[in-house]
PDB file of C-alpha atoms and ligand atoms in Angstrom:
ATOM      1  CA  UNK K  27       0.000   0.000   0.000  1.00  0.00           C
ATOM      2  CA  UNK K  28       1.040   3.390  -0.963  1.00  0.00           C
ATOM      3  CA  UNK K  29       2.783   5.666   1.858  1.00  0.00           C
ATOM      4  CA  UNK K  30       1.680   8.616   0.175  1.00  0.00           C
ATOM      5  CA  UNK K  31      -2.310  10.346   0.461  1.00  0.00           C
ATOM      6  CA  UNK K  32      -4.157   8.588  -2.003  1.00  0.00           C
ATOM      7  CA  UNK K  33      -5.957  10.331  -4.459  1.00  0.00           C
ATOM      8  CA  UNK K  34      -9.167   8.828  -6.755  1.00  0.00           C
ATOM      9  CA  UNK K  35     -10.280  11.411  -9.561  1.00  0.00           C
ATOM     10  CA  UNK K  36     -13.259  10.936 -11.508  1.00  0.00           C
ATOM     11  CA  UNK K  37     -12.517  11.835 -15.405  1.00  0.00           C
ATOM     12  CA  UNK K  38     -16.475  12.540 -17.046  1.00  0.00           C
ATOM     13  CA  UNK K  39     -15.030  13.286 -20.578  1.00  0.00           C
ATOM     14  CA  UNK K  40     -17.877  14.293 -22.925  1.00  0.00           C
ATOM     15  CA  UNK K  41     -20.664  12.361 -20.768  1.00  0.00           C
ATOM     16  CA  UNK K  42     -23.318  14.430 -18.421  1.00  0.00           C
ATOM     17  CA  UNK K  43     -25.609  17.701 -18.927  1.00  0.00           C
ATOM     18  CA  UNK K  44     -26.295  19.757 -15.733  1.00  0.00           C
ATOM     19  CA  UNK K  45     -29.174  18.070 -14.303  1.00  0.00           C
ATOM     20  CA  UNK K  46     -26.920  14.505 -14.795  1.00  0.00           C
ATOM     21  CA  UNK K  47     -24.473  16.409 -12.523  1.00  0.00           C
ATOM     22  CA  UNK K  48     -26.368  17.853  -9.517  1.00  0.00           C
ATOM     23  CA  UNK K  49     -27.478  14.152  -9.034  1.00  0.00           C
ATOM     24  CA  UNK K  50     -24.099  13.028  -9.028  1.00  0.00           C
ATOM     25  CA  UNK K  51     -22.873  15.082  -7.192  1.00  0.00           C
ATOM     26  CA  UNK K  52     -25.791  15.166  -4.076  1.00  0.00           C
ATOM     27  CA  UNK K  53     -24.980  11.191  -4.290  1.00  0.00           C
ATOM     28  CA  UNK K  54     -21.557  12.009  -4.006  1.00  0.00           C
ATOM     29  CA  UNK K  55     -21.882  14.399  -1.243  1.00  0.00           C
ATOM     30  CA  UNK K  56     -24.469  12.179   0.906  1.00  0.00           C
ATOM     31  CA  UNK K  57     -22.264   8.714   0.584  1.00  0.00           C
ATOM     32  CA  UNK K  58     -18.793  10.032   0.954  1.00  0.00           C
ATOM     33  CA  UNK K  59     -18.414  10.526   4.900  1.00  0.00           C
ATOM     34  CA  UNK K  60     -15.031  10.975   5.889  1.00  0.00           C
ATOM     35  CA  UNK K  61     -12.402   9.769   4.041  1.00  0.00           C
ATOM     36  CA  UNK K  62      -8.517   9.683   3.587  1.00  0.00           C
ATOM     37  CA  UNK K  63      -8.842   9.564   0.197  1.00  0.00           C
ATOM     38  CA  UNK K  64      -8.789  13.093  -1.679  1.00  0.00           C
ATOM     39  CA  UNK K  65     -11.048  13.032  -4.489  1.00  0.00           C
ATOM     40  CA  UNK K  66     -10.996  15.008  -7.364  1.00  0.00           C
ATOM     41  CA  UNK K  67     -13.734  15.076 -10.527  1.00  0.00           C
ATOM     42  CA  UNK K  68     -12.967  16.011 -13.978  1.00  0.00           C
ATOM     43  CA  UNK K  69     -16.218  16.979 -15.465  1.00  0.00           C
ATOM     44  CA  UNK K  70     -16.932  19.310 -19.032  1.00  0.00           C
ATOM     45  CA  UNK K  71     -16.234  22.787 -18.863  1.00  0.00           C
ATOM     46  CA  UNK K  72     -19.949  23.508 -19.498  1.00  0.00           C
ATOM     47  CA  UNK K  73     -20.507  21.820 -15.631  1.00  0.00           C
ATOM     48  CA  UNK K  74     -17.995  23.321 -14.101  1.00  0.00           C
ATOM     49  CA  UNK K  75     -20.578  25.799 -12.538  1.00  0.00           C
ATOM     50  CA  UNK K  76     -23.004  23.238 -11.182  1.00  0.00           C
ATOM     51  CA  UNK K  77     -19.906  20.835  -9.919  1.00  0.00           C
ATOM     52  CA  UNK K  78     -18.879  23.703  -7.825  1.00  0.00           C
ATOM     53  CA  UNK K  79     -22.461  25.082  -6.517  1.00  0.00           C
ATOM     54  CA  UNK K  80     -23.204  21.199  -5.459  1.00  0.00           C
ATOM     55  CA  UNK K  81     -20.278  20.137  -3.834  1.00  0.00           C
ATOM     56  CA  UNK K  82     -18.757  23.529  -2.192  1.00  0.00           C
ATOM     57  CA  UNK K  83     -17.910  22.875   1.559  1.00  0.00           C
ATOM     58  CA  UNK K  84     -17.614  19.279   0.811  1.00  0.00           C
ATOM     59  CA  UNK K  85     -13.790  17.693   1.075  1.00  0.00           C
ATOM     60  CA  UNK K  86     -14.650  17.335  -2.898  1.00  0.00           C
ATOM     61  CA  UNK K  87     -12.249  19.463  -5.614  1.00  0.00           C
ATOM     62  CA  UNK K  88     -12.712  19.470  -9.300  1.00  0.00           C
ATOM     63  CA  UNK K  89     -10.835  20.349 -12.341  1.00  0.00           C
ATOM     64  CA  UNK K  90     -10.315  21.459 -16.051  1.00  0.00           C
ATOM     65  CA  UNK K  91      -9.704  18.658 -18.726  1.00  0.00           C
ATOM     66  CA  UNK K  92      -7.711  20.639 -20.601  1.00  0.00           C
ATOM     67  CA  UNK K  93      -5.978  24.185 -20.354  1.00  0.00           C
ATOM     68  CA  UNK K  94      -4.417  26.493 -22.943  1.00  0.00           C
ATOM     69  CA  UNK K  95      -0.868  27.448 -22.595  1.00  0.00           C
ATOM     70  CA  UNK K  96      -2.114  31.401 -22.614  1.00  0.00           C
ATOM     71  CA  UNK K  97      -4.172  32.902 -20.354  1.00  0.00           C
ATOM     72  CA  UNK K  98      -6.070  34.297 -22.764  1.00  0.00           C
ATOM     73  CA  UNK K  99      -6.121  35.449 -26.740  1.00  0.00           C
ATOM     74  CA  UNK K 100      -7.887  34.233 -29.772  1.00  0.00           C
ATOM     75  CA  UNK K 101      -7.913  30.361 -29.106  1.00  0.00           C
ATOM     76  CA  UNK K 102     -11.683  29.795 -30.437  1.00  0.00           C
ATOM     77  CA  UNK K 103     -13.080  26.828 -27.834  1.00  0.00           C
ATOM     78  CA  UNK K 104     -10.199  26.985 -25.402  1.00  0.00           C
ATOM     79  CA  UNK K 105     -10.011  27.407 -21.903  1.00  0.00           C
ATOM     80  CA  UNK K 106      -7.734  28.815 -20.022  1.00  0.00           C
ATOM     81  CA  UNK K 107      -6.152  28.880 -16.560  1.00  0.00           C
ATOM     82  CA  UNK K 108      -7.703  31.984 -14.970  1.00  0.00           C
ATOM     83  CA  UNK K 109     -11.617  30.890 -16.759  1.00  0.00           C
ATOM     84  CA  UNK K 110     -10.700  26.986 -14.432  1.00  0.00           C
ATOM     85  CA  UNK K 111      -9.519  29.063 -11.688  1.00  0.00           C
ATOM     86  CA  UNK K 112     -12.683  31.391 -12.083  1.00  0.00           C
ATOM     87  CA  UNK K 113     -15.044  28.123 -11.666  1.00  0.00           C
ATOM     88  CA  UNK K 114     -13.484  27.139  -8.089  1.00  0.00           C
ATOM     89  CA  UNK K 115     -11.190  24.656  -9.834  1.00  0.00           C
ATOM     90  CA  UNK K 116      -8.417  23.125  -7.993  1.00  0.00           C
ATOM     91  CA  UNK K 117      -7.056  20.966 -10.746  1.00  0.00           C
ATOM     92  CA  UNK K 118      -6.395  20.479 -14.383  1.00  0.00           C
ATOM     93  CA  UNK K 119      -5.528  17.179 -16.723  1.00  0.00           C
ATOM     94  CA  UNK K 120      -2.799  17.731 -18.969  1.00  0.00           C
ATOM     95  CA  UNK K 121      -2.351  15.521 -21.878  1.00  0.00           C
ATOM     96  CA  UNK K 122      -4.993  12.698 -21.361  1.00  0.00           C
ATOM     97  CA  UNK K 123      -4.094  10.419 -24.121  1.00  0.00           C
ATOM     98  CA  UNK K 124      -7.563  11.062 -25.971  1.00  0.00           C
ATOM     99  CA  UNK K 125      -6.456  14.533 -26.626  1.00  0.00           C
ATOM    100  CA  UNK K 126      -2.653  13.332 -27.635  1.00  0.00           C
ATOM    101  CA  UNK K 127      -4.877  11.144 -30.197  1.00  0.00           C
ATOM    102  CA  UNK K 128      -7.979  13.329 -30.956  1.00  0.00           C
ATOM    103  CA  UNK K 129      -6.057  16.731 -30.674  1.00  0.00           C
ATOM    104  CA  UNK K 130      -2.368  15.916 -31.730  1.00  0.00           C
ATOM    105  CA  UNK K 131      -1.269  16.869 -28.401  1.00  0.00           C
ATOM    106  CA  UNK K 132       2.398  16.503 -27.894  1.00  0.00           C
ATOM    107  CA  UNK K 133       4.604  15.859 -25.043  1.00  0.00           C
ATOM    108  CA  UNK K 134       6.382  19.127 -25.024  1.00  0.00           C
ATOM    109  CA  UNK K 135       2.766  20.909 -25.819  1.00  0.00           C
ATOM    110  CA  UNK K 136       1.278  18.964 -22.865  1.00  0.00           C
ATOM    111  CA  UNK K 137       4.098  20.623 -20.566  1.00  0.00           C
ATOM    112  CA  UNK K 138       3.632  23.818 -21.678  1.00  0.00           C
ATOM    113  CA  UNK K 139      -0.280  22.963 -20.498  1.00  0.00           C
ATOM    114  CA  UNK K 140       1.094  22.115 -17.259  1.00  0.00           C
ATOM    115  CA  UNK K 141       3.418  25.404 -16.919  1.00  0.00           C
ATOM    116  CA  UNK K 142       0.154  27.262 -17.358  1.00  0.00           C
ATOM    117  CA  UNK K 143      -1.978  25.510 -14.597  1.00  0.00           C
ATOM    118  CA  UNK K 144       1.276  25.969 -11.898  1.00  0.00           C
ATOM    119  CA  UNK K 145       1.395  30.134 -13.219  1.00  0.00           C
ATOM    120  CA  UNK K 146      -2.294  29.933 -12.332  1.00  0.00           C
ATOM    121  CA  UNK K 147      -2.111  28.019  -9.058  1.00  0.00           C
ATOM    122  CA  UNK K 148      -3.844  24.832 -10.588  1.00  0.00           C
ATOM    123  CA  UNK K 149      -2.514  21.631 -10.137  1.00  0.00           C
ATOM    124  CA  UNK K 150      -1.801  19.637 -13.138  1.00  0.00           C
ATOM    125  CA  UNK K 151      -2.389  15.924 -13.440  1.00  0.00           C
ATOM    126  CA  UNK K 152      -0.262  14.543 -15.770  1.00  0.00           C
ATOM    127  CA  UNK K 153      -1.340  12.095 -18.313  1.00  0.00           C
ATOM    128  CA  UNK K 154       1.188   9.044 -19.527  1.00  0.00           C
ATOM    129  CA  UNK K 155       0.887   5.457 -20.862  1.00  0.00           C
ATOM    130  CA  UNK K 156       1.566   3.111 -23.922  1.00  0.00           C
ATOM    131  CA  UNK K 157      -0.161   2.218 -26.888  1.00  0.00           C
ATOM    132  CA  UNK K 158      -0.564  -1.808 -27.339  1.00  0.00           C
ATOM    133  CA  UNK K 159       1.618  -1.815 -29.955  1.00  0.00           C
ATOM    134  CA  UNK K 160       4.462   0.061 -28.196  1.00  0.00           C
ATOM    135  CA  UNK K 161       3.968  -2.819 -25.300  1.00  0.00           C
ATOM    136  CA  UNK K 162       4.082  -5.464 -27.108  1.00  0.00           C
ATOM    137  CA  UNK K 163       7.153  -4.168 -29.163  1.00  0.00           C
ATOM    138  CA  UNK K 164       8.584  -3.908 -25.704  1.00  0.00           C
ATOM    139  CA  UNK K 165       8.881  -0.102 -25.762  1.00  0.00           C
ATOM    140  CA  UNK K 166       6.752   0.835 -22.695  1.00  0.00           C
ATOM    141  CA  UNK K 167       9.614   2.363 -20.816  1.00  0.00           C
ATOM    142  CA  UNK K 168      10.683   4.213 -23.544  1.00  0.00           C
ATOM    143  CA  UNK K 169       7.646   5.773 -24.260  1.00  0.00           C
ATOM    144  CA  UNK K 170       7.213   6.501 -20.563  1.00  0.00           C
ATOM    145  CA  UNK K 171      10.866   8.209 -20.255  1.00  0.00           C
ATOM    146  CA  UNK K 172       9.850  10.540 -23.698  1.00  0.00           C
ATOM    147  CA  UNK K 173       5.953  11.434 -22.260  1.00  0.00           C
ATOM    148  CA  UNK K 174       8.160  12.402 -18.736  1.00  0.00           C
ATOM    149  CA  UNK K 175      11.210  14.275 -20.449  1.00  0.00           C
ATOM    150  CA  UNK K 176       9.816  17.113 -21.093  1.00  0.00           C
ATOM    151  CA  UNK K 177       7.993  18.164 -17.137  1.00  0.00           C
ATOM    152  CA  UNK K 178      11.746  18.247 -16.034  1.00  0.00           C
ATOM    153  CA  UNK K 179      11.532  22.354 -15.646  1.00  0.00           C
ATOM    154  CA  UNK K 180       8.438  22.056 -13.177  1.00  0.00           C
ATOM    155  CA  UNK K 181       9.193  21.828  -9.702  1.00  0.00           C
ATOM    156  CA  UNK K 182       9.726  19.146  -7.668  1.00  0.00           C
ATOM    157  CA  UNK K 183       6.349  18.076  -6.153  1.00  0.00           C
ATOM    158  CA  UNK K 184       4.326  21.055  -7.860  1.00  0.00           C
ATOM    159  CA  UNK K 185       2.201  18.178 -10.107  1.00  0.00           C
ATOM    160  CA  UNK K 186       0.895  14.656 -10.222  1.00  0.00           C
ATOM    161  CA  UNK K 187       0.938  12.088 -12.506  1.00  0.00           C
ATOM    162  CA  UNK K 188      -1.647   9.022 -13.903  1.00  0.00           C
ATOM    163  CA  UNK K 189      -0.579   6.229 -15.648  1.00  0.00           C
ATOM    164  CA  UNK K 190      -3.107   5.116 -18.144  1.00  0.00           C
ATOM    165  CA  UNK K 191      -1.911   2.426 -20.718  1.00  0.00           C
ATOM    166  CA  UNK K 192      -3.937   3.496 -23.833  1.00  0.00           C
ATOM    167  CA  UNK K 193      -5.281  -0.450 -24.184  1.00  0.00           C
ATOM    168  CA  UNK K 194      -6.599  -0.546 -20.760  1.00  0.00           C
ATOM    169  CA  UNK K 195      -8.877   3.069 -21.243  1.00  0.00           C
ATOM    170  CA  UNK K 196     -12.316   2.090 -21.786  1.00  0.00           C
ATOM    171  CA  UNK K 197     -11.661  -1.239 -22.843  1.00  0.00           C
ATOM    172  CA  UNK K 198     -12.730  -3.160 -19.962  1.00  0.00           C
ATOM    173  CA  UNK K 199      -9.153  -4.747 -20.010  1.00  0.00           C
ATOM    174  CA  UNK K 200      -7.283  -3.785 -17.179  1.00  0.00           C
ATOM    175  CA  UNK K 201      -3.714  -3.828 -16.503  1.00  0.00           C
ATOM    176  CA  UNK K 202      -2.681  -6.569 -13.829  1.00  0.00           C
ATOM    177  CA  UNK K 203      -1.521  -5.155 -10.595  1.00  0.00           C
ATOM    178  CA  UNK K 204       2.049  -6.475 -11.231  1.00  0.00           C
ATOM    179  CA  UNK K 205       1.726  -5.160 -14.844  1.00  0.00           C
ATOM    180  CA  UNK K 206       1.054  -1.593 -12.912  1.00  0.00           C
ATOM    181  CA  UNK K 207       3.043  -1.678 -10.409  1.00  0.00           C
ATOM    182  CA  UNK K 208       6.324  -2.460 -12.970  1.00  0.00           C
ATOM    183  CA  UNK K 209       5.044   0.150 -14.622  1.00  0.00           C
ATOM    184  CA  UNK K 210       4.859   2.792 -11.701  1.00  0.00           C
ATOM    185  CA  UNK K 211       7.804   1.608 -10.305  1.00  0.00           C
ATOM    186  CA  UNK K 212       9.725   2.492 -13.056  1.00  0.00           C
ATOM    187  CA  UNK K 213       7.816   5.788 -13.266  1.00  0.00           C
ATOM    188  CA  UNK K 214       9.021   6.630 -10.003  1.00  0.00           C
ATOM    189  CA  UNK K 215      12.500   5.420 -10.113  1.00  0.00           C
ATOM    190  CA  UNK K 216      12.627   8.219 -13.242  1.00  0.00           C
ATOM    191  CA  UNK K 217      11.022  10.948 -11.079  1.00  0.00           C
ATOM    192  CA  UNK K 218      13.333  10.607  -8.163  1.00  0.00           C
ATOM    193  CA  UNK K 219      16.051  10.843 -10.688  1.00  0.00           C
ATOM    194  CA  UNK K 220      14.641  14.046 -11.916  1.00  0.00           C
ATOM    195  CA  UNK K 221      13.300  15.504  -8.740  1.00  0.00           C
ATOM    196  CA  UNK K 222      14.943  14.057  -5.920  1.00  0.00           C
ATOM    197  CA  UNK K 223      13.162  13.466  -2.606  1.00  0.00           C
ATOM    198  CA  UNK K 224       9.629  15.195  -3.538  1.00  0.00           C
ATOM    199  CA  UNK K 225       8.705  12.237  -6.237  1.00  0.00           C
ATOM    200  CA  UNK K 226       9.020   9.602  -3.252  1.00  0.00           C
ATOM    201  CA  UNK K 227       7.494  11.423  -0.213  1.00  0.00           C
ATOM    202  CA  UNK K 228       4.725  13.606  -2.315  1.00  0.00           C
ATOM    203  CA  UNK K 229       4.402  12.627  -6.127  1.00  0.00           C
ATOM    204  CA  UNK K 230       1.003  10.736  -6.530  1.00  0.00           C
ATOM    205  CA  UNK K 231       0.996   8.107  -9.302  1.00  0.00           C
ATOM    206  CA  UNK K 232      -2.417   7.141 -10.300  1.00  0.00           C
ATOM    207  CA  UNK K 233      -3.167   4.481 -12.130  1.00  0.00           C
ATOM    208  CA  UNK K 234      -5.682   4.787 -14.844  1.00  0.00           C
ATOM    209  CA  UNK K 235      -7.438   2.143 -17.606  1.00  0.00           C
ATOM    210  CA  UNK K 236     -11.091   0.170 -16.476  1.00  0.00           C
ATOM    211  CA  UNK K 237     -10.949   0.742 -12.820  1.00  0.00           C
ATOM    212  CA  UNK K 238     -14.142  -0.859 -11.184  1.00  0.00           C
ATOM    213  CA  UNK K 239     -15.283  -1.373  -7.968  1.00  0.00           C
ATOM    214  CA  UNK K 240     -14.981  -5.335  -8.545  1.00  0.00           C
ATOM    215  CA  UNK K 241     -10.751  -4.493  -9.195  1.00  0.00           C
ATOM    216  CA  UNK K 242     -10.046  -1.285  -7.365  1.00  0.00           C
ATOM    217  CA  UNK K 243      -9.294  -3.304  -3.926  1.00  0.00           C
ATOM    218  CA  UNK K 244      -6.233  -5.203  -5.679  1.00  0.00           C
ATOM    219  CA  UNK K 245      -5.095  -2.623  -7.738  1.00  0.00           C
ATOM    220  CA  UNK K 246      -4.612  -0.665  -4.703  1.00  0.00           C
ATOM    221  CA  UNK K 247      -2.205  -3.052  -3.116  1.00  0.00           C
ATOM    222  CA  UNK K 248       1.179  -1.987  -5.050  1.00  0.00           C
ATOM    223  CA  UNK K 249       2.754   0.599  -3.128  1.00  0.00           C
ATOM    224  CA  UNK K 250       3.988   2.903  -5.960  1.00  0.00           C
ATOM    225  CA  UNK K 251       0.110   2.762  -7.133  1.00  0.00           C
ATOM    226  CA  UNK K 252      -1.317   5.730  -5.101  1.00  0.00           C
ATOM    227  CA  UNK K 253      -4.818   5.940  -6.541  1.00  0.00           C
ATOM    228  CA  UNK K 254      -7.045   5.565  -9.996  1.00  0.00           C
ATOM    229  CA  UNK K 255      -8.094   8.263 -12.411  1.00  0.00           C
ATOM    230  CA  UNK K 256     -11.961   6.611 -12.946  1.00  0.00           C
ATOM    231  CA  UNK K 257     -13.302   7.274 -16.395  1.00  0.00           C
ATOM    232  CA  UNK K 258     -16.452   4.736 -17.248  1.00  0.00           C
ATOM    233  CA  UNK K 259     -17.453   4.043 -13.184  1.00  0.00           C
ATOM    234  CA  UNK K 260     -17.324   7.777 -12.527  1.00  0.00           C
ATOM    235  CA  UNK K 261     -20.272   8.364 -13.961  1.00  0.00           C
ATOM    236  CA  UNK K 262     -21.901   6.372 -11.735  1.00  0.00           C
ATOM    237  CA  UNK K 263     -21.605   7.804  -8.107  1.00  0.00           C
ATOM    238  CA  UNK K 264     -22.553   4.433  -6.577  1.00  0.00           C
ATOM    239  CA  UNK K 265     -19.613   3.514  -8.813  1.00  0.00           C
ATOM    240  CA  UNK K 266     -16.951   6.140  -7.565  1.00  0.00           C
ATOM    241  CA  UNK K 267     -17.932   5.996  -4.078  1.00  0.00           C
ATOM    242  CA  UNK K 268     -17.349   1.875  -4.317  1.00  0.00           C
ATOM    243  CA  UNK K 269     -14.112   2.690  -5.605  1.00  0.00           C
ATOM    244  CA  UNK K 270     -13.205   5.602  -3.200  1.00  0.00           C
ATOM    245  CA  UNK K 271     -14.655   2.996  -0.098  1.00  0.00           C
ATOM    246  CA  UNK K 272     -11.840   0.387  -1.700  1.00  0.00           C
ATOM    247  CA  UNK K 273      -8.862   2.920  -1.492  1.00  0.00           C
ATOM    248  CA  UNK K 274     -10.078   3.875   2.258  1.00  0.00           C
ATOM    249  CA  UNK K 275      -9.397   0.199   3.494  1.00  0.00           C
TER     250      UNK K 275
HETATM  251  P1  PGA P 316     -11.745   4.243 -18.133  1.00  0.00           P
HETATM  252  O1  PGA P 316     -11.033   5.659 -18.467  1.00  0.00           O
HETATM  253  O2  PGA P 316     -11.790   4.117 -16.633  1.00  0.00           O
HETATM  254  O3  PGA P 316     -13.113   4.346 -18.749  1.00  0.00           O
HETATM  255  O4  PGA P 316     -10.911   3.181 -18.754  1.00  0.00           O
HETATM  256  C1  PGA P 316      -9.925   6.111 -17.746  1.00  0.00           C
HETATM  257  C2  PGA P 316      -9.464   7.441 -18.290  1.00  0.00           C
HETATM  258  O5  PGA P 316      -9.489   7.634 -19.511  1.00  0.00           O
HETATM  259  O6  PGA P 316      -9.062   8.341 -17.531  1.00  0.00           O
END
């Protein structure tokens, strides 16, 4: 088990109008107690508003999806830090891999993303993970190393990461704890490299790719794995809070 605070973070994507939310998140704030888990949700930009109206006061933060490297300018349907800062947001993702595929997103571009967040007091959750392919070519760590490369100018502890191998994300295939736990080990052992002390005492490595309630109590165990990023049972708050309940034990 992970010595660090474990985090669980709910990623919507495109799913949920507002109505969809404020039940969510009155579930949410009626079966989640205390906990020792922090717990972030991702939702759309366009519920950013009702996210924060439902779940103010509540140990509950929430974040962006995505951020533009400017604060602001002519980006037609971007968002930038101070607009997530301006909706109560805590957090931001920074180069899920479904923008690096839908959006071209690049490693150095998604670090720029996560420069802006820290300038605007967000904090970024990094994105990383393989393709099949690369795995089965045996390239994972490469591909790993590259993705990290480039966050080696943010400071020590200032962001978070999630590992989410692309052919575990909505598939309903997850990766096997020891299949993780390589995977975050070797994600750490880079980190401390870069960043010294802070990436083994503070730096949260999720993992991400078809957590469920039924596998979220095993893929706890591994102590470098220090929480999920939840896409496909986030959207159900029964779901999350199964999850979040699993990560408490
Ligand atoms: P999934 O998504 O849980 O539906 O696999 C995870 C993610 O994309 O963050």
């Amino acid at each position: 088990m992970s010595p660090r605070r474990l985090l669980v973070g709910g990623n919507w994507k495109m799913h949920k109008v507002r109505d969809d939310a404020r039940r969510f998140c009155e579930h949410l704030r009626t079966g989640l107690g205390a906990t020792a888990v922090d717990v972030v949700l991702f939702p759309s930009a366009t519920l950013l508003p009702v996210v924060a109206e439902s779940l103010q006061d509540t140990p509950v933060t929430w974040g962006g999806q995505d951020i533009h490297p400017e604060d602001a300018g002519a980006h037609t349907g971007d968002i930038s830090g101070p607009q997530l800062v301006d909706t109560g947001c805590a957090w931001v993702l920074c180069g899920h891999s479904e923008r690096r595929r839908d959006h071209g997103e690049s490693s150095d571009l998604v670090a720029t993303k996560a420069a802006a967040a820290l300038r605007n007091g967000l904090k970024p959750l990094v994105c990383v993970g393989e393709t099949l392919e690369q795995r089965q070519q045996g390239h994972t760590e490469d591909i790993l190393a590259d993705q990290l490369r480039p966050l080696r100018e943010l400071p020590a502890g200032s962001f978070d990461i999630a590992y989410e191998p692309i052919w575990a994300i909505g598939t309903g295939e997850t990766a096997t704890p020891s299949q993780a736990a390589a995977a975050h080990a070797f994600l750490r052992q880079q980190m401390i490299k870069t960043w010294g002390e802070p990436a083994e005492a503070t730096l949260r490595i999720l993992y991400g790719g078809s957590v469920k309630p039924e596998n979220a109590a095993d893929m706890i165990l591994p102590q470098d794995i220090d929480g999920f990023l939840v896409g496909g049972a986030s959207l159900d708050a029964a779901q999350f809070l199964a999850i979040i309940s699993a990560c408490g034990r």
